[in-house]
mmCIF file of C-alpha atoms and ligand atoms in Angstrom:
data_model
loop_
_atom_site.group_PDB
_atom_site.id
_atom_site.type_symbol
_atom_site.label_atom_id
_atom_site.label_comp_id
_atom_site.label_asym_id
_atom_site.label_seq_id
_atom_site.Cartn_x
_atom_site.Cartn_y
_atom_site.Cartn_z
ATOM 1 C CA MET K 1 -0.168 2.965 -0.441
ATOM 2 C CA ARG K 2 3.278 2.388 0.793
ATOM 3 C CA ALA K 3 5.697 5.296 0.936
ATOM 4 C CA ILE K 4 8.885 6.526 2.703
ATOM 5 C CA GLY K 5 8.199 8.832 5.442
ATOM 6 C CA GLN K 6 9.976 10.376 8.569
ATOM 7 C CA ASP K 7 8.663 11.814 11.706
ATOM 8 C CA VAL K 8 11.752 13.943 12.454
ATOM 9 C CA LEU K 9 14.683 15.352 10.499
ATOM 10 C CA GLY K 10 17.877 13.510 10.829
ATOM 11 C CA GLY K 11 20.298 11.026 9.291
ATOM 12 C CA PRO K 12 19.232 8.082 6.917
ATOM 13 C CA GLU K 13 17.998 6.145 9.997
ATOM 14 C CA VAL K 14 14.883 8.375 10.277
ATOM 15 C CA LEU K 15 13.516 6.985 6.967
ATOM 16 C CA LYS K 16 10.891 4.311 7.315
ATOM 17 C CA ILE K 17 8.038 2.673 5.332
ATOM 18 C CA VAL K 18 4.689 4.142 6.124
ATOM 19 C CA GLU K 19 1.132 3.563 4.940
ATOM 20 C CA ILE K 20 -0.482 6.629 3.510
ATOM 21 C CA ASP K 21 -3.624 7.547 1.436
ATOM 22 C CA ARG K 22 -3.110 7.389 -2.298
ATOM 23 C CA PRO K 23 -3.300 10.911 -3.688
ATOM 24 C CA GLU K 24 -6.008 12.025 -6.172
ATOM 25 C CA PRO K 25 -5.104 14.075 -9.244
ATOM 26 C CA ARG K 26 -6.376 17.595 -9.350
ATOM 27 C CA PRO K 27 -7.443 19.297 -12.559
ATOM 28 C CA GLY K 28 -4.363 19.390 -14.952
ATOM 29 C CA GLU K 29 -2.639 16.613 -12.978
ATOM 30 C CA ILE K 30 -2.055 12.868 -13.521
ATOM 31 C CA LEU K 31 -1.797 10.004 -11.086
ATOM 32 C CA VAL K 32 1.386 8.061 -11.793
ATOM 33 C CA ARG K 33 2.076 4.463 -10.534
ATOM 34 C CA VAL K 34 5.691 4.718 -9.567
ATOM 35 C CA HIS K 35 8.025 2.144 -11.031
ATOM 36 C CA ALA K 36 11.147 3.689 -9.921
ATOM 37 C CA ALA K 37 12.479 6.727 -8.130
ATOM 38 C CA GLY K 38 15.797 8.372 -8.637
ATOM 39 C CA VAL K 39 17.863 9.430 -5.515
ATOM 40 C CA ASN K 40 19.529 12.867 -5.497
ATOM 41 C CA PRO K 41 21.526 14.906 -3.079
ATOM 42 C CA THR K 42 18.443 17.298 -2.655
ATOM 43 C CA ASP K 43 16.643 14.141 -1.192
ATOM 44 C CA TRP K 44 19.143 13.750 1.724
ATOM 45 C CA TRP K 45 19.356 17.583 2.094
ATOM 46 C CA HIS K 46 15.577 17.697 2.417
ATOM 47 C CA ARG K 47 15.642 14.560 4.855
ATOM 48 C CA ALA K 48 18.104 16.409 7.077
ATOM 49 C CA THR K 49 16.941 20.129 6.949
ATOM 50 C CA GLY K 50 13.339 20.181 5.528
ATOM 51 C CA GLY K 51 14.770 22.214 2.461
ATOM 52 C CA LEU K 52 14.257 25.836 1.479
ATOM 53 C CA LEU K 53 10.484 26.013 1.507
ATOM 54 C CA THR K 54 9.917 24.128 4.777
ATOM 55 C CA PRO K 55 13.005 24.453 6.847
ATOM 56 C CA GLY K 56 12.751 22.399 10.029
ATOM 57 C CA ARG K 57 9.814 20.214 8.790
ATOM 58 C CA PRO K 58 9.901 16.829 7.038
ATOM 59 C CA VAL K 59 8.543 16.698 3.590
ATOM 60 C CA PRO K 60 7.719 13.802 1.289
ATOM 61 C CA LEU K 61 11.014 12.838 -0.402
ATOM 62 C CA GLY K 62 11.759 12.108 -3.993
ATOM 63 C CA TRP K 63 11.497 14.101 -7.248
ATOM 64 C CA ASP K 64 12.826 11.739 -9.909
ATOM 65 C CA VAL K 65 10.098 9.344 -11.158
ATOM 66 C CA SER K 66 9.406 6.943 -13.964
ATOM 67 C CA GLY K 67 6.179 4.973 -14.011
ATOM 68 C CA THR K 68 2.832 4.534 -15.805
ATOM 69 C CA VAL K 69 -0.229 6.859 -15.921
ATOM 70 C CA GLU K 70 -2.994 5.334 -13.730
ATOM 71 C CA THR K 71 -5.679 8.068 -14.259
ATOM 72 C CA VAL K 72 -5.671 11.585 -15.516
ATOM 73 C CA GLY K 73 -7.328 14.616 -13.857
ATOM 74 C CA LEU K 74 -9.769 16.931 -15.315
ATOM 75 C CA GLY K 75 -8.736 18.554 -18.568
ATOM 76 C CA VAL K 76 -5.545 16.412 -19.151
ATOM 77 C CA THR K 77 -5.597 15.290 -22.749
ATOM 78 C CA MET K 78 -1.903 14.473 -23.502
ATOM 79 C CA TYR K 79 -1.757 11.154 -21.685
ATOM 80 C CA GLU K 80 -4.067 8.313 -21.038
ATOM 81 C CA ALA K 81 -3.955 5.431 -18.575
ATOM 82 C CA GLY K 82 -1.215 3.019 -19.264
ATOM 83 C CA ASP K 83 1.213 5.601 -20.958
ATOM 84 C CA GLU K 84 4.733 5.352 -19.703
ATOM 85 C CA VAL K 85 6.091 8.665 -18.272
ATOM 86 C CA PHE K 86 9.108 10.038 -16.490
ATOM 87 C CA GLY K 87 9.894 13.463 -15.051
ATOM 88 C CA MET K 88 10.881 15.670 -12.199
ATOM 89 C CA PRO K 89 7.660 17.166 -10.929
ATOM 90 C CA ARG K 90 6.987 20.192 -8.655
ATOM 91 C CA LEU K 91 10.489 20.921 -7.447
ATOM 92 C CA PRO K 92 11.108 22.987 -5.247
ATOM 93 C CA GLU K 93 7.700 22.061 -3.821
ATOM 94 C CA PRO K 94 7.524 18.270 -2.568
ATOM 95 C CA ALA K 95 6.704 15.571 -5.086
ATOM 96 C CA GLY K 96 6.768 12.501 -3.051
ATOM 97 C CA ALA K 97 8.363 9.915 -5.589
ATOM 98 C CA TYR K 98 9.447 7.691 -2.811
ATOM 99 C CA ALA K 99 5.999 6.103 -2.898
ATOM 100 C CA GLU K 100 3.795 3.734 -4.862
ATOM 101 C CA PHE K 101 1.820 6.550 -6.474
ATOM 102 C CA LEU K 102 2.376 10.316 -7.034
ATOM 103 C CA THR K 103 0.364 13.099 -8.704
ATOM 104 C CA ALA K 104 2.061 15.597 -10.815
ATOM 105 C CA PRO K 105 1.164 18.522 -13.327
ATOM 106 C CA ALA K 106 0.894 16.731 -16.680
ATOM 107 C CA ARG K 107 3.531 18.886 -18.188
ATOM 108 C CA HIS K 108 6.163 18.339 -15.457
ATOM 109 C CA LEU K 109 6.384 14.824 -16.948
ATOM 110 C CA ALA K 110 6.893 13.594 -20.462
ATOM 111 C CA ARG K 111 6.839 10.215 -22.342
ATOM 112 C CA LYS K 112 9.512 7.893 -21.183
ATOM 113 C CA PRO K 113 12.298 7.330 -23.642
ATOM 114 C CA ALA K 114 11.362 4.042 -25.391
ATOM 115 C CA GLY K 115 14.847 2.435 -25.057
ATOM 116 C CA LEU K 116 15.240 3.024 -21.312
ATOM 117 C CA THR K 117 13.980 0.824 -18.490
ATOM 118 C CA HIS K 118 12.001 2.529 -15.736
ATOM 119 C CA VAL K 119 15.103 2.282 -13.545
ATOM 120 C CA GLU K 120 17.180 4.163 -16.058
ATOM 121 C CA ALA K 121 14.529 6.671 -16.843
ATOM 122 C CA ALA K 122 14.053 7.506 -13.069
ATOM 123 C CA ALA K 123 17.907 8.293 -12.957
ATOM 124 C CA LEU K 124 17.619 10.914 -15.693
ATOM 125 C CA PRO K 125 15.190 13.834 -14.833
ATOM 126 C CA VAL K 126 16.728 15.774 -11.938
ATOM 127 C CA ALA K 127 20.496 15.318 -13.010
ATOM 128 C CA GLY K 128 19.683 15.453 -16.794
ATOM 129 C CA LEU K 129 17.519 18.501 -16.553
ATOM 130 C CA THR K 130 20.039 20.185 -14.310
ATOM 131 C CA ALA K 131 22.952 19.579 -16.936
ATOM 132 C CA TRP K 132 20.615 20.602 -19.802
ATOM 133 C CA GLN K 133 19.288 23.857 -18.260
ATOM 134 C CA CYS K 134 22.837 24.854 -17.092
ATOM 135 C CA LEU K 135 24.726 24.059 -20.303
ATOM 136 C CA VAL K 136 22.145 24.668 -22.914
ATOM 137 C CA ASP K 137 19.453 27.149 -21.622
ATOM 138 C CA THR K 138 21.864 29.215 -19.434
ATOM 139 C CA ALA K 139 25.308 28.896 -20.995
ATOM 140 C CA ARG K 140 24.254 28.129 -24.569
ATOM 141 C CA VAL K 141 27.310 25.787 -25.034
ATOM 142 C CA ALA K 142 28.191 25.863 -28.830
ATOM 143 C CA GLU K 143 30.357 23.825 -31.180
ATOM 144 C CA GLY K 144 34.015 24.236 -30.508
ATOM 145 C CA GLN K 145 33.847 25.676 -27.112
ATOM 146 C CA ARG K 146 35.919 24.420 -24.161
ATOM 147 C CA VAL K 147 33.816 23.162 -21.233
ATOM 148 C CA LEU K 148 35.005 22.062 -17.855
ATOM 149 C CA ILE K 149 32.663 19.759 -15.918
ATOM 150 C CA HIS K 150 33.509 19.271 -12.151
ATOM 151 C CA ALA K 151 32.497 15.944 -10.644
ATOM 152 C CA ALA K 152 32.181 14.566 -14.157
ATOM 153 C CA ALA K 153 31.635 11.015 -12.805
ATOM 154 C CA GLY K 154 28.604 12.119 -10.635
ATOM 155 C CA GLY K 155 24.902 12.160 -11.299
ATOM 156 C CA VAL K 156 24.831 15.623 -12.981
ATOM 157 C CA GLY K 157 28.421 15.414 -14.306
ATOM 158 C CA HIS K 158 28.201 12.064 -16.328
ATOM 159 C CA LEU K 159 25.175 13.476 -18.129
ATOM 160 C CA ALA K 160 26.560 16.968 -18.492
ATOM 161 C CA VAL K 161 29.792 15.497 -20.149
ATOM 162 C CA GLN K 162 27.687 13.785 -22.771
ATOM 163 C CA ILE K 163 25.347 16.771 -23.441
ATOM 164 C CA ALA K 164 28.391 19.136 -24.027
ATOM 165 C CA LYS K 165 29.927 16.634 -26.415
ATOM 166 C CA ALA K 166 26.692 16.338 -28.185
ATOM 167 C CA ARG K 167 26.751 20.062 -28.766
ATOM 168 C CA GLY K 168 30.243 19.739 -30.242
ATOM 169 C CA ALA K 169 32.291 21.058 -27.307
ATOM 170 C CA TYR K 170 35.727 20.026 -26.213
ATOM 171 C CA VAL K 171 35.083 18.540 -22.780
ATOM 172 C CA ILE K 172 37.345 18.419 -19.818
ATOM 173 C CA GLY K 173 36.127 16.694 -16.583
ATOM 174 C CA THR K 174 37.360 16.393 -13.059
ATOM 175 C CA ALA K 175 37.220 13.009 -11.287
ATOM 176 C CA SER K 176 39.406 10.817 -9.152
ATOM 177 C CA ALA K 177 41.630 8.512 -10.967
ATOM 178 C CA GLU K 178 39.590 5.273 -10.710
ATOM 179 C CA LYS K 179 36.819 6.876 -12.566
ATOM 180 C CA HIS K 180 38.727 8.308 -15.528
ATOM 181 C CA ASP K 181 37.989 5.363 -17.914
ATOM 182 C CA PHE K 182 34.393 5.861 -17.086
ATOM 183 C CA VAL K 183 34.493 9.733 -17.772
ATOM 184 C CA ARG K 184 36.544 9.111 -20.999
ATOM 185 C CA ASP K 185 33.960 6.475 -22.200
ATOM 186 C CA LEU K 186 31.373 9.096 -21.860
ATOM 187 C CA GLY K 187 33.252 11.217 -24.395
ATOM 188 C CA ALA K 188 35.384 13.522 -22.249
ATOM 189 C CA ASP K 189 38.435 14.727 -24.314
ATOM 190 C CA GLU K 190 40.537 15.199 -21.091
ATOM 191 C CA VAL K 191 40.062 14.066 -17.560
ATOM 192 C CA ILE K 192 41.983 15.789 -14.541
ATOM 193 C CA ASP K 193 42.598 13.849 -11.334
ATOM 194 C CA TYR K 194 41.553 16.597 -8.907
ATOM 195 C CA ARG K 195 43.174 14.779 -6.002
ATOM 196 C CA THR K 196 46.803 15.010 -7.591
ATOM 197 C CA THR K 197 46.466 17.866 -10.074
ATOM 198 C CA ASP K 198 45.236 21.536 -9.598
ATOM 199 C CA PHE K 199 42.589 22.054 -12.177
ATOM 200 C CA VAL K 200 43.513 25.727 -12.405
ATOM 201 C CA THR K 201 46.824 24.902 -13.868
ATOM 202 C CA ALA K 202 45.478 22.031 -15.995
ATOM 203 C CA ALA K 203 42.568 23.675 -17.646
ATOM 204 C CA ARG K 204 42.910 26.994 -19.556
ATOM 205 C CA ASP K 205 40.857 29.168 -21.954
ATOM 206 C CA ILE K 206 37.482 27.630 -20.764
ATOM 207 C CA ASP K 207 34.218 29.024 -22.131
ATOM 208 C CA VAL K 208 31.948 27.326 -19.680
ATOM 209 C CA VAL K 209 32.421 25.660 -16.237
ATOM 210 C CA LEU K 210 29.726 23.576 -14.719
ATOM 211 C CA ASP K 211 30.556 23.436 -10.984
ATOM 212 C CA ALA K 212 28.872 20.722 -9.169
ATOM 213 C CA VAL K 213 31.303 20.845 -6.235
ATOM 214 C CA GLY K 214 31.010 24.085 -4.787
ATOM 215 C CA GLY K 215 32.970 25.927 -1.977
ATOM 216 C CA GLU K 216 36.441 27.141 -3.374
ATOM 217 C CA TYR K 217 35.684 25.525 -6.733
ATOM 218 C CA GLY K 218 33.588 28.556 -7.730
ATOM 219 C CA PRO K 219 36.117 31.312 -7.270
ATOM 220 C CA ARG K 220 38.944 29.057 -8.448
ATOM 221 C CA SER K 221 37.114 28.072 -11.600
ATOM 222 C CA LEU K 222 36.960 31.764 -12.551
ATOM 223 C CA LYS K 223 40.791 31.485 -13.075
ATOM 224 C CA THR K 224 40.290 28.847 -15.866
ATOM 225 C CA LEU K 225 38.038 31.067 -17.916
ATOM 226 C CA ARG K 226 38.897 32.970 -21.077
ATOM 227 C CA SER K 227 37.675 36.517 -21.459
ATOM 228 C CA GLY K 228 33.735 36.442 -21.428
ATOM 229 C CA GLY K 229 33.575 32.873 -20.076
ATOM 230 C CA ARG K 230 31.021 31.745 -17.527
ATOM 231 C CA VAL K 231 30.836 29.607 -14.317
ATOM 232 C CA VAL K 232 27.301 28.001 -13.708
ATOM 233 C CA SER K 233 27.182 26.714 -10.129
ATOM 234 C CA ILE K 234 24.711 24.242 -8.813
ATOM 235 C CA ALA K 235 26.014 23.102 -5.472
ATOM 236 C CA SER K 236 25.072 25.959 -3.126
ATOM 237 C CA PRO K 237 23.085 29.242 -3.233
ATOM 238 C CA ALA K 238 26.026 30.960 -1.403
ATOM 239 C CA GLU K 239 27.696 30.903 -4.895
ATOM 240 C CA ALA K 240 25.243 33.554 -6.043
ATOM 241 C CA ALA K 241 27.841 35.970 -4.651
ATOM 242 C CA LEU K 242 30.294 34.749 -7.206
ATOM 243 C CA ALA K 243 28.430 36.774 -9.844
ATOM 244 C CA ASP K 244 29.973 40.112 -8.462
ATOM 245 C CA THR K 245 33.470 38.754 -8.350
ATOM 246 C CA ALA K 246 33.179 37.551 -11.923
ATOM 247 C CA ALA K 247 31.587 40.798 -13.286
ATOM 248 C CA GLY K 248 34.583 42.716 -11.909
ATOM 249 C CA LEU K 249 36.848 40.435 -14.026
ATOM 250 C CA GLY K 250 34.843 40.657 -17.280
ATOM 251 C CA LEU K 251 33.452 37.138 -16.617
ATOM 252 C CA ARG K 252 30.130 35.668 -15.703
ATOM 253 C CA ALA K 253 29.030 33.435 -12.862
ATOM 254 C CA GLY K 254 25.748 32.378 -11.248
ATOM 255 C CA PHE K 255 23.781 29.932 -9.330
ATOM 256 C CA THR K 256 21.064 27.811 -11.005
ATOM 257 C CA ILE K 257 18.207 25.823 -9.571
ATOM 258 C CA VAL K 258 16.692 23.165 -11.838
ATOM 259 C CA GLU K 259 13.051 23.667 -12.774
ATOM 260 C CA PRO K 260 10.356 21.305 -14.009
ATOM 261 C CA ASP K 261 10.655 21.266 -17.737
ATOM 262 C CA HIS K 262 8.533 19.281 -20.324
ATOM 263 C CA GLY K 263 10.608 20.646 -23.180
ATOM 264 C CA GLY K 264 13.872 19.733 -21.525
ATOM 265 C CA LEU K 265 12.696 16.111 -20.811
ATOM 266 C CA ASN K 266 11.871 15.814 -24.470
ATOM 267 C CA ALA K 267 15.279 17.155 -25.409
ATOM 268 C CA LEU K 268 16.902 14.548 -23.201
ATOM 269 C CA THR K 269 14.764 11.860 -24.827
ATOM 270 C CA ALA K 270 15.914 13.022 -28.211
ATOM 271 C CA LEU K 271 19.503 12.682 -27.169
ATOM 272 C CA VAL K 272 18.887 9.188 -25.711
ATOM 273 C CA GLU K 273 17.219 7.979 -28.773
ATOM 274 C CA SER K 274 19.852 9.395 -30.993
ATOM 275 C CA GLY K 275 22.513 7.510 -29.195
ATOM 276 C CA HIS K 276 24.107 10.735 -27.683
ATOM 277 C CA LEU K 277 23.142 10.057 -24.106
ATOM 278 C CA ARG K 278 23.161 7.098 -21.780
ATOM 279 C CA VAL K 279 22.380 6.899 -18.120
ATOM 280 C CA ALA K 280 24.821 5.021 -15.733
ATOM 281 C CA VAL K 281 23.031 3.466 -12.798
ATOM 282 C CA ASP K 282 25.478 2.688 -9.963
ATOM 283 C CA ALA K 283 23.000 0.884 -7.596
ATOM 284 C CA VAL K 284 19.346 -0.147 -7.533
ATOM 285 C CA LEU K 285 17.712 -0.832 -4.117
ATOM 286 C CA PRO K 286 14.202 -1.628 -3.177
ATOM 287 C CA LEU K 287 11.926 1.217 -1.864
ATOM 288 C CA GLU K 288 12.338 -0.265 1.669
ATOM 289 C CA GLU K 289 16.080 0.304 1.560
ATOM 290 C CA ALA K 290 15.767 4.062 1.131
ATOM 291 C CA ALA K 291 17.959 4.709 4.153
ATOM 292 C CA LYS K 292 20.772 2.540 2.539
ATOM 293 C CA ALA K 293 20.413 4.403 -0.665
ATOM 294 C CA HIS K 294 21.000 7.665 1.147
ATOM 295 C CA GLU K 295 24.050 6.310 3.005
ATOM 296 C CA LEU K 296 25.443 5.295 -0.326
ATOM 297 C CA GLY K 297 24.731 8.653 -1.926
ATOM 298 C CA GLU K 298 25.902 10.750 0.844
ATOM 299 C CA SER K 299 29.247 9.088 0.641
ATOM 300 C CA GLY K 300 29.771 11.516 -2.307
ATOM 301 C CA ARG K 301 31.516 8.773 -4.241
ATOM 302 C CA THR K 302 28.673 7.637 -6.661
ATOM 303 C CA LYS K 303 29.513 6.913 -10.265
ATOM 304 C CA GLY K 304 26.375 7.879 -12.127
ATOM 305 C CA LYS K 305 23.055 7.491 -10.194
ATOM 306 C CA ILE K 306 21.276 5.502 -7.297
ATOM 307 C CA VAL K 307 17.635 4.453 -8.024
ATOM 308 C CA LEU K 308 14.906 2.947 -5.805
ATOM 309 C CA ALA K 309 12.937 0.164 -7.491
ATOM 310 C CA VAL K 310 9.322 0.751 -6.460
ATOM 311 C CA ALA K 311 6.844 -1.409 -8.419
HETATM 312 N N1 LIG D 401 21.065 23.634 -8.091
HETATM 313 C C1 LIG D 401 20.342 22.590 -8.553
HETATM 314 O O1 LIG D 401 19.325 22.764 -9.081
HETATM 315 C C2 LIG D 401 21.023 21.143 -8.415
HETATM 316 C C3 LIG D 401 20.519 20.130 -9.123
HETATM 317 C C4 LIG D 401 21.216 18.889 -9.000
HETATM 318 C C5 LIG D 401 22.287 18.771 -8.179
HETATM 319 N N2 LIG D 401 22.789 19.813 -7.532
HETATM 320 C C6 LIG D 401 23.967 19.792 -6.697
HETATM 321 O O2 LIG D 401 24.934 19.383 -7.411
HETATM 322 C C7 LIG D 401 25.884 18.602 -6.790
HETATM 323 C C8 LIG D 401 26.168 17.308 -7.533
HETATM 324 O O3 LIG D 401 25.052 16.613 -7.672
HETATM 325 P P1 LIG D 401 25.170 15.083 -8.256
HETATM 326 O O4 LIG D 401 23.794 14.510 -8.183
HETATM 327 O O5 LIG D 401 25.889 15.039 -9.371
HETATM 328 O O6 LIG D 401 25.952 14.371 -6.956
HETATM 329 P P2 LIG D 401 26.690 13.050 -6.868
HETATM 330 O O7 LIG D 401 26.211 12.176 -8.048
HETATM 331 O O8 LIG D 401 26.457 12.630 -5.446
HETATM 332 O O9 LIG D 401 28.202 13.346 -6.986
HETATM 333 C C9 LIG D 401 29.182 12.392 -6.660
HETATM 334 C C10 LIG D 401 30.390 12.673 -7.550
HETATM 335 O O10 LIG D 401 31.123 13.801 -7.119
HETATM 336 C C11 LIG D 401 32.442 13.595 -7.388
HETATM 337 N N3 LIG D 401 33.250 14.479 -6.568
HETATM 338 C C12 LIG D 401 33.242 14.735 -5.264
HETATM 339 N N4 LIG D 401 34.118 15.624 -4.869
HETATM 340 C C13 LIG D 401 34.767 16.069 -6.006
HETATM 341 C C14 LIG D 401 35.654 16.963 -6.355
HETATM 342 N N5 LIG D 401 36.278 17.672 -5.338
HETATM 343 N N6 LIG D 401 36.099 17.207 -7.619
HETATM 344 C C15 LIG D 401 35.629 16.372 -8.596
HETATM 345 N N7 LIG D 401 34.614 15.374 -8.406
HETATM 346 C C16 LIG D 401 34.239 15.273 -7.061
HETATM 347 C C17 LIG D 401 32.723 12.041 -6.957
HETATM 348 O O11 LIG D 401 33.757 11.584 -7.787
HETATM 349 P P3 LIG D 401 35.061 11.095 -7.089
HETATM 350 O O12 LIG D 401 34.630 9.761 -6.295
HETATM 351 O O13 LIG D 401 35.982 10.885 -8.178
HETATM 352 O O14 LIG D 401 35.505 12.138 -6.047
HETATM 353 C C18 LIG D 401 31.226 11.387 -7.400
HETATM 354 O O15 LIG D 401 31.466 10.815 -8.688
HETATM 355 C C19 LIG D 401 25.314 18.318 -5.346
HETATM 356 O O16 LIG D 401 25.746 19.331 -4.410
HETATM 357 C C20 LIG D 401 23.799 18.635 -5.548
HETATM 358 O O17 LIG D 401 23.135 19.117 -4.419
HETATM 359 C C21 LIG D 401 22.098 21.078 -7.574
#
């Protein structure tokens, strides 16, 4: 089968089309014919560094997938050949979604939302599960709470705005001015132009901050919280240290890593099918142009998601 591979770590130019053996599903796994693969910051971070588990060594890239079940492994009863599935298998282990086929534990995937194309469905799992696990599983965002979403126009942010709204929260997002209409259209009640306005002065009495930017945004976001409020950070593990600072102030903060999540995928599907969640796809490129997709993504200016069309 065709896949994207790399011999060495480096910039987007190290990515190339390779021919490799089609994988075989082990017991409990399914073989998926990949129709589309979403592109995420973790992809270019693994391309350049090898990632947390295999530092210094290239790994097969791609965790976001939408496709059809080709065959099922021993003992799998929840799917059969031809079923349409989507998901985020194996993370933080490699999944290899930049390929014509991948294998995945059956419950790392779920049935694709009926109303989404494969391209749209492939844009949803990593970013959508991250937003869901941060806002719902971790922070338990509830009706009437004030939620601040940093990078509200990005892959995670644009889904987080909609998930927080669906839970009945008052949502404030940060984005540059040209993306304010987009973020408001997603349901945000207020949008702060972070280039001209300090969010610390513009956002007050916040219950939950989702910080997808990192660096100084973590400690500065603590200043927007009401007593007992919480910052959930996803940009860098270094933000784990923020927890101690927050605790000293009667606040909470922590770093979260997204996990494979069958129930979370079904929750996202329910939101899509009830009209509460839509996926914005900024660019679709063929698998061969994975390097270009990384260049676009690494610009840090994406509105929504970038997706590779594979089948
Ligand atoms: N821990 C985890 O499990 C996990 C999971 C998923 C993602 N992440 C991390 O979360 C971060 C975001 O991921 P993503 O997929 O959403 O990235 P993305 O789609 O590439 O984010 C791009 C967006 O960031 C916005 N942005 C950049 N700087 C900003 C700033 N200072 N303030 C407000 N918005 C800003 C840009 O908007 P403008 O053009 O308006 O600046 C753009 O819309 C990345 O660091 C990623 O590695 C972590």
